[in-house]
XYZ file of C-alpha atoms in Angstrom:
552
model
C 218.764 204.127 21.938
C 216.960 204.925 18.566
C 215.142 201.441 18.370
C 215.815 199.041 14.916
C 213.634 196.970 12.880
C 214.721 193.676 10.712
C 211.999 192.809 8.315
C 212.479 189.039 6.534
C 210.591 188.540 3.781
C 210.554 185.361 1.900
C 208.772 186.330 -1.828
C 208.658 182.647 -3.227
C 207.641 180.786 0.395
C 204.091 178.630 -0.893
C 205.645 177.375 -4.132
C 209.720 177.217 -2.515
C 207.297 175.040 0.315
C 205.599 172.824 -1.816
C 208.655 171.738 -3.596
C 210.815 171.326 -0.379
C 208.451 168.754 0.397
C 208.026 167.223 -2.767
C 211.939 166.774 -2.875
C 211.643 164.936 0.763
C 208.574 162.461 0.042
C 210.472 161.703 -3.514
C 213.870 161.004 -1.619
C 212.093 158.571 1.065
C 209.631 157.123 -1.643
C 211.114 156.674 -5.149
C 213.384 153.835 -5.403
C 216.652 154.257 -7.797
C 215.301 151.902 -10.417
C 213.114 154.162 -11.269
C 214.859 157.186 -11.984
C 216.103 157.300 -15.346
C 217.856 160.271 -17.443
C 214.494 160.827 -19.756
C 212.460 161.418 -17.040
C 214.539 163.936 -15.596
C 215.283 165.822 -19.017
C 211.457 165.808 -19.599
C 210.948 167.183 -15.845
C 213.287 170.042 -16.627
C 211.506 170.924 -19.806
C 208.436 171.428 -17.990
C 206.752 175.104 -17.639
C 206.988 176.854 -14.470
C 204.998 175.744 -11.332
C 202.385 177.840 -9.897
C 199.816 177.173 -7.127
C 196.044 177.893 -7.479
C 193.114 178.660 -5.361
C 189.576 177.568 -6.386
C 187.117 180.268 -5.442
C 183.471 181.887 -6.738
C 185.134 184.177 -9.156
C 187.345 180.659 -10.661
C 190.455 179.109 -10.571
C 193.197 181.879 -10.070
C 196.858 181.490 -9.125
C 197.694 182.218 -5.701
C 201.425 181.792 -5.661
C 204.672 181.215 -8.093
C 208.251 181.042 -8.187
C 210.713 183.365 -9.920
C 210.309 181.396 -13.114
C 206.891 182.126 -13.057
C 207.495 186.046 -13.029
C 210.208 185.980 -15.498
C 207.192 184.511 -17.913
C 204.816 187.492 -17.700
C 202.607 185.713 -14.744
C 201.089 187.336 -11.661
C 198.931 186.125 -8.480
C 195.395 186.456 -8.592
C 195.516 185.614 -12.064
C 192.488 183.313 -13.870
C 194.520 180.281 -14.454
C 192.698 180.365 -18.088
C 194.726 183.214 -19.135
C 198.117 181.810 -17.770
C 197.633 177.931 -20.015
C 196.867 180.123 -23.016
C 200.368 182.176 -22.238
C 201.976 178.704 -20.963
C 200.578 175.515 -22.415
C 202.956 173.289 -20.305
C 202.581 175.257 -17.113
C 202.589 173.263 -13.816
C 199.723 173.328 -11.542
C 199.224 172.617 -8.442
C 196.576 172.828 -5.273
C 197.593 175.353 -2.573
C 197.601 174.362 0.751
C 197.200 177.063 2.341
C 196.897 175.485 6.029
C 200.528 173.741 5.427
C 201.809 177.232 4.511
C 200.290 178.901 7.753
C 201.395 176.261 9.566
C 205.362 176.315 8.815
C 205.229 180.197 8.619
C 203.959 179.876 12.823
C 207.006 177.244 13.160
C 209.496 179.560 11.643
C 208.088 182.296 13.314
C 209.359 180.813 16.443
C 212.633 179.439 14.649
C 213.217 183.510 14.600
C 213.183 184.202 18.034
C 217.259 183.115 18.027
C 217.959 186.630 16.573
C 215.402 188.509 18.287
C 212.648 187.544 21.489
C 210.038 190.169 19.771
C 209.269 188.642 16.066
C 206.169 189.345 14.906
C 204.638 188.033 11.786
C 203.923 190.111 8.472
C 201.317 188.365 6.341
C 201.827 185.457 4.987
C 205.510 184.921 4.072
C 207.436 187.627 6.266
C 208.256 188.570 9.951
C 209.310 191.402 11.769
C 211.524 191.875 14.320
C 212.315 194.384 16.970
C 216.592 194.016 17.257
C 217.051 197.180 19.206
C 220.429 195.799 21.213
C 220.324 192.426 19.018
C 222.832 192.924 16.327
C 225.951 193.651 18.221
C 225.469 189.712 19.187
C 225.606 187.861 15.453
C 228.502 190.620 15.157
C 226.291 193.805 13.652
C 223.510 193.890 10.969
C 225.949 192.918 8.299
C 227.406 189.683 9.712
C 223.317 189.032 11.062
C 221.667 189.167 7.317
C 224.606 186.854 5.903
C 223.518 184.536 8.847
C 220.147 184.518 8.197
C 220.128 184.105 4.337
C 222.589 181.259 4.605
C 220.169 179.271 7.194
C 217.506 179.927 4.908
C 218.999 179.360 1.946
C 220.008 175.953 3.341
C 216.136 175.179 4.187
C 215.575 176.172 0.039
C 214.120 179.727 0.548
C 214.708 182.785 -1.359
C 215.395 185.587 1.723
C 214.812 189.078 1.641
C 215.553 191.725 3.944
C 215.746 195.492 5.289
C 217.217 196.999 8.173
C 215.631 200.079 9.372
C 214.367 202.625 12.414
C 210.853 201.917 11.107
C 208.671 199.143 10.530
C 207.437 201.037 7.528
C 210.700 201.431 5.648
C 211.336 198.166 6.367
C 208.636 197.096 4.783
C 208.996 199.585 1.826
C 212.362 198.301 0.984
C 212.092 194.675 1.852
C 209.149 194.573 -0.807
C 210.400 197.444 -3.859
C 214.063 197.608 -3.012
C 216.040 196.311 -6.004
C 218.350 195.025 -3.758
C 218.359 191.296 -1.369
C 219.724 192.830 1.540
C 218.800 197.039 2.266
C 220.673 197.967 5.692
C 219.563 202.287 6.034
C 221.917 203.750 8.382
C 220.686 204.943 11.579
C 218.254 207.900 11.703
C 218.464 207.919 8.019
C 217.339 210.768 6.316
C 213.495 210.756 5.419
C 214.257 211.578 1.577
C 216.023 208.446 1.251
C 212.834 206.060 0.306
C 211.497 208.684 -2.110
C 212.418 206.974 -5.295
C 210.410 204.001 -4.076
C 206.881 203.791 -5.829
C 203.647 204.473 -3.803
C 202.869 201.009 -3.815
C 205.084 201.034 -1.068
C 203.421 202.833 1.418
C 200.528 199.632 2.172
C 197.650 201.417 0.446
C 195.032 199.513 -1.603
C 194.564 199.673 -4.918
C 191.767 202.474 -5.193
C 193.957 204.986 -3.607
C 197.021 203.960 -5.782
C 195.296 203.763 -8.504
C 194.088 207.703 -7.746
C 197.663 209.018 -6.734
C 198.865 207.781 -10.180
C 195.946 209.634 -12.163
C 197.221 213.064 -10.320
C 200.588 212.554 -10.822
C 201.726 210.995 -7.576
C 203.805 207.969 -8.471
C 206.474 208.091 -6.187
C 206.641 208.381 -2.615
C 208.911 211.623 -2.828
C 205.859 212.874 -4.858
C 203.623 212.040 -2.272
C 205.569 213.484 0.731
C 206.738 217.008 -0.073
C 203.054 217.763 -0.940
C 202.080 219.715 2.722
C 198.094 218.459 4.099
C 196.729 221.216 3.092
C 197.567 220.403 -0.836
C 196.696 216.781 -0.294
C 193.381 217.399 0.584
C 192.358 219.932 -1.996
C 193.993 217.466 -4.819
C 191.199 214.836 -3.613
C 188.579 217.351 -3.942
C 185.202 216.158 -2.013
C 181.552 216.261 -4.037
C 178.691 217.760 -2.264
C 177.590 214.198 -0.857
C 178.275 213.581 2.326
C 179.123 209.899 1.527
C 181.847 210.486 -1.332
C 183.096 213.628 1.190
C 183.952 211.055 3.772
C 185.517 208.664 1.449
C 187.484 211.035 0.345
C 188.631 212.259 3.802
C 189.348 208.923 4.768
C 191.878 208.541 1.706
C 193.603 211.705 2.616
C 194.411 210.409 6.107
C 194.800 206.958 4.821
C 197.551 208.183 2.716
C 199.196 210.463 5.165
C 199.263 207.974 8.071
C 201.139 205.768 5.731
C 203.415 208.747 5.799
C 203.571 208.918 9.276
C 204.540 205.469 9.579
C 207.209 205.582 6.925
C 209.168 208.098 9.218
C 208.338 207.202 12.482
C 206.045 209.957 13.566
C 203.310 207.100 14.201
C 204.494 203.877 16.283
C 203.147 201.152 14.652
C 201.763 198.303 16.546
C 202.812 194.795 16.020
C 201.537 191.865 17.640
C 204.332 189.753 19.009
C 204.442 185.817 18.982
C 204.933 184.543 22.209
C 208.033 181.899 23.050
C 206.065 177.960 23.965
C 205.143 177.806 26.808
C 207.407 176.714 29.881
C 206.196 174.357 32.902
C 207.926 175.416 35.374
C 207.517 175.576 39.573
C 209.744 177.787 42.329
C 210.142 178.088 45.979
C 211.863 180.311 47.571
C 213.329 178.992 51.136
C 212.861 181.160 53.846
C 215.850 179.432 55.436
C 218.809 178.287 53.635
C 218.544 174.192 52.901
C 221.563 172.779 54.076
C 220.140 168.994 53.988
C 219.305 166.435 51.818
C 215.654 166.402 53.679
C 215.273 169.778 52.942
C 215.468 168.695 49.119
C 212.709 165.939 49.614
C 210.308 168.921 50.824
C 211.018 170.825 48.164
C 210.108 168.569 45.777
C 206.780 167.331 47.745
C 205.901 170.953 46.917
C 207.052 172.028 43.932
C 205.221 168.601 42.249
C 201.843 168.874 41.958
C 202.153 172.316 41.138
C 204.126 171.932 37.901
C 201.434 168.765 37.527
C 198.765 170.786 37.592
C 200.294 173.207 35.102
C 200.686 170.527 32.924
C 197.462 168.696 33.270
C 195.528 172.288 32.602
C 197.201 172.809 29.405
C 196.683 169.509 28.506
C 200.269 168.200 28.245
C 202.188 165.930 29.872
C 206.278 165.393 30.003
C 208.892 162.925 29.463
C 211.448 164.517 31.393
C 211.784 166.115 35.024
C 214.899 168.652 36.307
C 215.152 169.467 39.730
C 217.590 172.499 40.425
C 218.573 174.297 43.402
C 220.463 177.798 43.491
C 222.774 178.043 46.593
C 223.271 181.218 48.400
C 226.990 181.180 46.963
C 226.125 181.828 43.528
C 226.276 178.204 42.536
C 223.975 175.725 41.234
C 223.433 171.765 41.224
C 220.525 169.810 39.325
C 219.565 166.379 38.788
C 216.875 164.828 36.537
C 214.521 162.036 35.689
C 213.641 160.393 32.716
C 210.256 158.719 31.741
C 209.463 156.015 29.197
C 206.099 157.554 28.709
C 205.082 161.016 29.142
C 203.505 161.667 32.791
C 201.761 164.183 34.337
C 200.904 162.306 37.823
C 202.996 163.332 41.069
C 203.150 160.139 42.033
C 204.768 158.214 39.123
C 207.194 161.094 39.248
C 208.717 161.351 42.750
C 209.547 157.629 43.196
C 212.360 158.489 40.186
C 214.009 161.330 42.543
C 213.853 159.119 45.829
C 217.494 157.509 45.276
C 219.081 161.162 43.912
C 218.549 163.852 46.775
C 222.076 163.322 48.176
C 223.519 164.511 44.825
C 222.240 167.941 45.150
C 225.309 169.804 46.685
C 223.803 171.925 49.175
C 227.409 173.589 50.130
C 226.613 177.189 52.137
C 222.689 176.561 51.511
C 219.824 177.076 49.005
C 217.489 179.860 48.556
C 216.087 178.370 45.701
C 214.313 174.983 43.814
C 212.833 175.183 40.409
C 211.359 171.711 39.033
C 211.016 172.305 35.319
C 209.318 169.996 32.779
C 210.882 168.856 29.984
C 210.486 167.627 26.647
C 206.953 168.273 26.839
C 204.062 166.866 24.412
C 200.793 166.383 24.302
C 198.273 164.500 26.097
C 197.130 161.248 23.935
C 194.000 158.985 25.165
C 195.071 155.273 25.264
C 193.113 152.239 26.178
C 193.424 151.532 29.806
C 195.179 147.786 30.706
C 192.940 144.897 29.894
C 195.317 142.320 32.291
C 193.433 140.533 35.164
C 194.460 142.465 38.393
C 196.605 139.075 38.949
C 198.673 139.710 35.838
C 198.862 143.500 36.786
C 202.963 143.234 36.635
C 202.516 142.804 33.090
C 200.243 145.174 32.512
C 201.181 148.170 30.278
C 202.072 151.134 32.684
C 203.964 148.861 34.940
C 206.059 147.826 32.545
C 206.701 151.575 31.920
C 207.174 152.305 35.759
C 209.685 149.518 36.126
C 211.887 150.810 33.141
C 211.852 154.190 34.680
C 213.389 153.225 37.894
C 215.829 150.749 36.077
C 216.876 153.699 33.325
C 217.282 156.228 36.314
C 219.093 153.990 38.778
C 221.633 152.901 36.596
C 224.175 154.687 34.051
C 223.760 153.031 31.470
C 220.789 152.319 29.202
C 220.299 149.003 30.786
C 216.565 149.234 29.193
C 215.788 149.104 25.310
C 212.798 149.342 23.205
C 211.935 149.231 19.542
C 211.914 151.929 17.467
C 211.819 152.283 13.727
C 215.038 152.578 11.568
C 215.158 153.978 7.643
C 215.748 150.495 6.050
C 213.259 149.216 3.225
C 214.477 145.909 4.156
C 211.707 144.406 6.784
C 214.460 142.774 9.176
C 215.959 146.080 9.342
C 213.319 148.377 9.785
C 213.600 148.133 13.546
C 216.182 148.516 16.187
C 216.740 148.756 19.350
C 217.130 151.874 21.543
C 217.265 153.570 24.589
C 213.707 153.541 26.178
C 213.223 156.968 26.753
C 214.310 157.636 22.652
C 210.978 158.794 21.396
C 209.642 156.357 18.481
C 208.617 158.516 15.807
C 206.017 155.753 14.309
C 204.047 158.087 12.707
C 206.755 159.632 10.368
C 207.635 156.127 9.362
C 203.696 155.126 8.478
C 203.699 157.956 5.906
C 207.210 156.215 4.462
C 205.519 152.938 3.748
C 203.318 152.664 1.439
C 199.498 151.282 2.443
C 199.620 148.442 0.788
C 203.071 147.150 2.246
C 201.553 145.257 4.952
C 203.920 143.138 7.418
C 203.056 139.946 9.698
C 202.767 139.776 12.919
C 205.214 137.755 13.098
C 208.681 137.917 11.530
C 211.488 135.671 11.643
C 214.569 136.443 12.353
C 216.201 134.522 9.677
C 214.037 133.469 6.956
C 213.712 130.057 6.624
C 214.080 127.917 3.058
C 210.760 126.749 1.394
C 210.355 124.325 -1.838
C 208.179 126.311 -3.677
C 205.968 125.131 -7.435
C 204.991 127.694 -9.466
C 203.280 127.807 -12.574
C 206.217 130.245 -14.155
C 209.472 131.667 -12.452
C 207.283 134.663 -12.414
C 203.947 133.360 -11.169
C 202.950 133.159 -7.536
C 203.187 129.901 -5.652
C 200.622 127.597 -6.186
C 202.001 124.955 -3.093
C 205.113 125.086 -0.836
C 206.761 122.555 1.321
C 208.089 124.106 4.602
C 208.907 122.322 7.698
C 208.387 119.302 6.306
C 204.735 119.964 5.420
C 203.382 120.453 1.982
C 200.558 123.730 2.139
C 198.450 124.189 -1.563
C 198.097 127.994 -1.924
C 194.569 129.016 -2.007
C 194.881 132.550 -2.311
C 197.969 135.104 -2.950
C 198.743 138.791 -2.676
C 201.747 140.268 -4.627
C 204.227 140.383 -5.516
C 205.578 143.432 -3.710
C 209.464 144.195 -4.806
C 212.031 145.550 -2.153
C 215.664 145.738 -4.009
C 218.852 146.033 -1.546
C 219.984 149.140 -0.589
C 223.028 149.691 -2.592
C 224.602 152.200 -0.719
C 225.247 150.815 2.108
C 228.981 149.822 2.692
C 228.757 145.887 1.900
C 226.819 146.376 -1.349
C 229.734 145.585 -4.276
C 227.577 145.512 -7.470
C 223.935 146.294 -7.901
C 223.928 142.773 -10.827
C 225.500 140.891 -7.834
C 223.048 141.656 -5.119
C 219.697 139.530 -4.667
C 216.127 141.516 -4.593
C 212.909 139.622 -3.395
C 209.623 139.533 -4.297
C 207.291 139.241 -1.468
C 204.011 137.384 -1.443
C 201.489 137.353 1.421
C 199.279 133.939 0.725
C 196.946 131.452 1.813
C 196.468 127.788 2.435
C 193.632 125.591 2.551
C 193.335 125.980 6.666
C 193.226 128.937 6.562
C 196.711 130.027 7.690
C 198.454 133.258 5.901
C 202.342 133.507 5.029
C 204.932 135.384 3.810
C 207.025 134.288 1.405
C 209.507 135.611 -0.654
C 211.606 134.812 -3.665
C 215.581 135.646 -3.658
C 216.601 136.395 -7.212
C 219.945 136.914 -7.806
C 222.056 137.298 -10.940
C 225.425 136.137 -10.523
C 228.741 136.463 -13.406
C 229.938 133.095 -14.861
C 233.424 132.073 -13.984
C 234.800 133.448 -17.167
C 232.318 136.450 -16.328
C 230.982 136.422 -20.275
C 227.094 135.659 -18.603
C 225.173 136.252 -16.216
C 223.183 132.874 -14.057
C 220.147 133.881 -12.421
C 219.451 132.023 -9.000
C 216.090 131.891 -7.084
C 215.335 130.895 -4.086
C 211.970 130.810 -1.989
C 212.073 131.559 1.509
C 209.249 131.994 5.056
C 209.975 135.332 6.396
C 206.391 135.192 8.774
C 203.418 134.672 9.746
C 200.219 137.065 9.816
């Protein structure tokens, strides 16, 4: 089988990646009230965006988009020259770390199509689909799939189907086309129109092959070695005669490449690892005892596999393959990540009996699942007497309640998308993963929340020096506190598109302030401010109200 190459190239990834997340952090950051028709008509008129790199030899741009192109602009450019062509270009820091680091992830988002993908600088990948395209239904159906999932991401795509990585490459980079499928061995004159930039060579030797003549790669190709190497005639030194030789064989290996009479290497990512134990039975297991051994052995191995890579895993699946072709499995669940044998096994002890042995099994595999890694945390502080309270028992008891019964008997609280502080938790399943990091980066570092907070906030008589000022003394619970200090206001407006929001005049926002008293004690308060229609609905009455929603 003549073996096939898929080269994805994606020309505008650094700049099509910095806006992607741009667009996210504005979506979970900018409120509504602040987005207004001017500023988006004076965003549009903007100049194109372009990234820029900050080296010995000045700032230069590194990256841009299509619009950036269509103006006249290139990479590597002194970012000097580009304000003086565009005076209201958009600049930007390249993070070049970010970029490596999503490349690597989609990298590994390829291997669906293909399990050898390799990747091609900084914003392509290669893959080996020898036997791959018949799957997606051929090469045709497989580029529409892939330009339509990235697409959807918000990347330009470009690609090339052919026998070599080198025309791939070729066409993927100078075809005028999105999508270049060459037929099988495809004749060799087929990529001569294509400029010699496309054979990979540096600028020197380009830069030489256009002074002789040599622009195209048809140019290049039907000259024989011999006539190559007398058009890059050597000098009498020795070092200019071995520059020289190198070129010629430079340029004619790029050749070779092109039409596969060189194999060109590629280095292949690797699939994440997988933790993963066997044993073969030398007798078929035909008892539920025979599964309990199994496990005792298959344990600490995947353990230690785990523990040496430094990870640890949230879920465990026990399988055995019966000599009939079947299979039956059962799994545990962890609140917290584990890589111990013995918090492990005490979650299989009540589900051996639902392995169906039937004729016998030949073979276990314990896998680990839903692996991450290993964090350091600060061991229990409890007295031994309090030790059922401690932190990892807690854990171990939801375990075996969450595995012994159907149900999600056990909840915990994770974070929910809700500006609103009484709804920015909920509860959940204990082994749902709370993603408390992700929700850090939505809140802002100054929006700082009690320790405490009430479930229903509770009514306060507040005196202020203004509607608009802070409070200066409240009465709550019967108990008149003089403010000595206060922190605010911070503004959180109701979320007006959820269901029960009618009218964004009709719906109260509150202004939160986190204050002092005189002993000492902090609060936080917040005032209700609604506006409200008349009953002939001519005017609008504004209502406020002051109310304790906790304690720090």
């Amino acid at each position: 089988m003549t073996r096939r190459f898929l080269l994805v190239r994606l020309p505008f990834f650094p700049v099509e990646r910095f806006l992607k997340v741009q667009r996210q952090t504005a979506n979970r950051q900018k409120p509504w009230w602040d987005e207004n028709t001017n500023t988006k008509k004076e965003e549009t008129n903007k100049g194109p965006l372009v990234l820029v790199t900050h080296g010995a030899k000045g700032t230069r741009i590194s990256a841009l988009g299509p619009d950036g192109l269509a103006e006249g602009l290139w990479t590597d450019m002194k970012l000097n020259d580009a304000r003086a062509m565009l005076p209201d270009l958009q600049v930007r820091n390249h993070d070049v770390v970010a970029d490596r680091l999503l490349h690597n992830r989609l990298g590994l988002w390829m291997l669906r199509y293909s399990p050898s993908v390799a990747l091609q600088g900084e914003d392509g990948f290669v893959l080996n689909i020898t036997g791959c395209a018949h799957l997606f239904g051929g090469e045709v159906a497989m580029a529409h799939d892939i330009q339509s999932r990235f697409s959807a991401m918000g990347f330009t795509c470009r690609l090339a189907f052919a026998d070599t990585v080198g025309a791939a490459l070729a066409l993927v980079s100078y075809g005028a086309d999105d999508v270049h499928i060459l037929p099988r061995q495809h004749n060799p004159n087929s990529l001569d129109n294509l400029p010699v930039e496309a054979l990979r060579l540096n600028d020197e030797t380009v830069t030489l092959l256009k002074r002789l003549g040599l622009k195209l790669i048809g140019d290049v190709r039907c000259l024989p070695r011999s006539a190559l190497e007398r058009r890059f005639r050597a000098s009498k030194k020795s070092e200019t005669k071995t520059k020289i030789t190198g070129l010629t064989q430079a340029v004619q290996w790029r050749l070779d490449q092109l039409t596969g009479s060189i194999t060109e290497p590629l280095d292949y990512i690797t699939e994440p690892q997988a933790f993963r134990a066997t044993k073969q039975c030398p007798a078929l297991a035909l008892e539920t005892g025979a599964v309990e051994i199994a496990l005792d052995e298959l344990l600490p191995s995947l353990c230690e596999q785990l523990r040496t890579a430094g990870m640890s895993a949230r879920r465990f699946r026990l399988t055995g393959y019966r000599a009939d072709g079947g299979m039956s499995s059962v799994s545990a669940r962890l609140s917290a990540p584990a890589n111990k044998p013995e918090n492990i096994k005490r979650l299989f002890k009540d589900k051996y009996e639902r392995i169906d042995c039937g004729f016998g099994i030949d073979l276990f595999v314990l896998e680990g699942l839903l692996v991450s890694p290993v964090s350091e945390v600060q061991p229990d502080m409890e007295a031994p007497d309090n030790a059922a309270l401690a932190t990892s028992s807690l854990a171990g008891f939801a375990d075996v309640v969450t595995n012994q019964s159907a149900q999600d008997s056990v909840v915990r609280l994770v974070p929910n998308e809700s500006y609103v502080p009484e709804r920015a938790q909920r509860q959940a399943p204990v082994n749902i993963i709370a993603d408390w990091d992700a929700w850090k980066s939505v809140q802002p570092n100054w929006a700082l929340r009690p320790l405490r907070l009430f479930i229903r906030p509770e009514p306060a008589q507040v005196t202020a020096e203004l509607p608009d000022s802070p409070p200066m003394q409240f009465v709550w619970r019967k108990r008149l506190r003089k403010v000595v200090r206060s922190r605010g206001p911070e503004r959180i407006l109701p979320e007006w598109w959820k269901d029960n929001f009618k009218t964004k005049r009709s719906a109260a926002f509150r202004d939160y302030y986190d204050v002092e008293d005189a002993d000492g004690l902090r609060y936080w308060l917040f005032r209700s401010i609604k506006d409200e229609p008349t009953e002939d609905g001519d005017e609008m009455v504004r209502t406020i109200n002051w109310f304790v929603h906790g304690l720090f």
